[in-house]
Tab-separated table of C-alpha atoms in Angstrom:
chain	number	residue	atom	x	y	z
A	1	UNK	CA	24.873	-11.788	4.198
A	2	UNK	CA	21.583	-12.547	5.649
A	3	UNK	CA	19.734	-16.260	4.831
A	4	UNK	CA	16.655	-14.894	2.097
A	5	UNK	CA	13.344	-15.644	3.523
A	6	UNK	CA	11.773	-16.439	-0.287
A	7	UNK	CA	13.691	-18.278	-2.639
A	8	UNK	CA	12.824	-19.197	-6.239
A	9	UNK	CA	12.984	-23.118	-6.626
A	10	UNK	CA	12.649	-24.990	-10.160
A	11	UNK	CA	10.201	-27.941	-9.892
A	12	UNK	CA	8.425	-29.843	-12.947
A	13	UNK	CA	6.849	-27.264	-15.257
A	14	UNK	CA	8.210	-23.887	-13.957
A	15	UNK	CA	9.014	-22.432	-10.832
A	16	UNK	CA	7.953	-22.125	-7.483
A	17	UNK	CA	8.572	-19.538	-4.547
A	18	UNK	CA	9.525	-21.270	-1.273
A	19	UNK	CA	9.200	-19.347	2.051
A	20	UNK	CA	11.996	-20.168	4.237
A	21	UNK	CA	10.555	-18.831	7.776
A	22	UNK	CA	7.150	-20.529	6.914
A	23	UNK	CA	8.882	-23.611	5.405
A	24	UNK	CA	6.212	-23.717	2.542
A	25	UNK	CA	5.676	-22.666	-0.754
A	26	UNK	CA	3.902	-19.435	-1.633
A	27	UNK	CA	2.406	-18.513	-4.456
A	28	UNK	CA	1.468	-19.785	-7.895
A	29	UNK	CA	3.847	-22.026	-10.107
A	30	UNK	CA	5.235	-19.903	-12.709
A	31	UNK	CA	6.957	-20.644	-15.898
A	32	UNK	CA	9.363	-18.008	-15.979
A	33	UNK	CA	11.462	-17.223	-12.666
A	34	UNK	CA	9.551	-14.541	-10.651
A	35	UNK	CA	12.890	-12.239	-10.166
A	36	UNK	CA	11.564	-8.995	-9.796
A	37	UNK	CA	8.593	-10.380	-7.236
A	38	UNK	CA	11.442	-12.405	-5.393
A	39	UNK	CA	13.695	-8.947	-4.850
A	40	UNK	CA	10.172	-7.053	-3.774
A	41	UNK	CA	9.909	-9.985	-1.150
A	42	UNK	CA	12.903	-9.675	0.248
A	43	UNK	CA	13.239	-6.107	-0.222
A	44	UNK	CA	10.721	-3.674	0.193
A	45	UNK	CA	7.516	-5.805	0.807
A	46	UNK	CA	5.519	-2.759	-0.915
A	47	UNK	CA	1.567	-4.429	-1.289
A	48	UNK	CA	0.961	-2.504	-4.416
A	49	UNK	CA	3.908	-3.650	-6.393
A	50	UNK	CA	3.920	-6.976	-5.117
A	51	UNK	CA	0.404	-7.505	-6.072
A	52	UNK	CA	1.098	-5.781	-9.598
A	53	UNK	CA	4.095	-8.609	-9.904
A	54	UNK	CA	1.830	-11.301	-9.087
A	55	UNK	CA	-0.599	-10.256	-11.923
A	56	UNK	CA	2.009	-9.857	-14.436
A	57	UNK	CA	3.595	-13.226	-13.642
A	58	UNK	CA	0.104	-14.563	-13.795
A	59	UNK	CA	-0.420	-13.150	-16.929
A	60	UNK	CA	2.340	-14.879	-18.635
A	61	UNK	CA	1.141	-18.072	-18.148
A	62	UNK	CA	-2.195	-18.049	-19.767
């Protein structure tokens, strides 16, 4: 099995997404773990639904 370019990783206060290739993080920190916007990442990489995941996930933490 292929190496995942973006992995979830838990830091203090939620979670953050960590780009392998890049060797940064990307993204916001979230709360909850992002599943459904890591498997788009590493799936798909459709801009709609990755930018509807992003609001959702943003949504939860107000």
């Amino acid at each position: 099995m292929a190496r995942r370019r973006y992995v979830a990783r838990g830091v203090d206060g939620g979670y953050r997404i960590w780009d392998n290739r890049a060797r940064r993080w990307w993204g916001d920190l979230y709360e909850l773990c992002p599943d459904e916007l890591l498997n788009e990442l590493n799936g798909a990489r459709d801009y709609a639904k990755i930018t509807a995941l992003l609001r959702k996930y943003r949504a939860q933490k107000r």
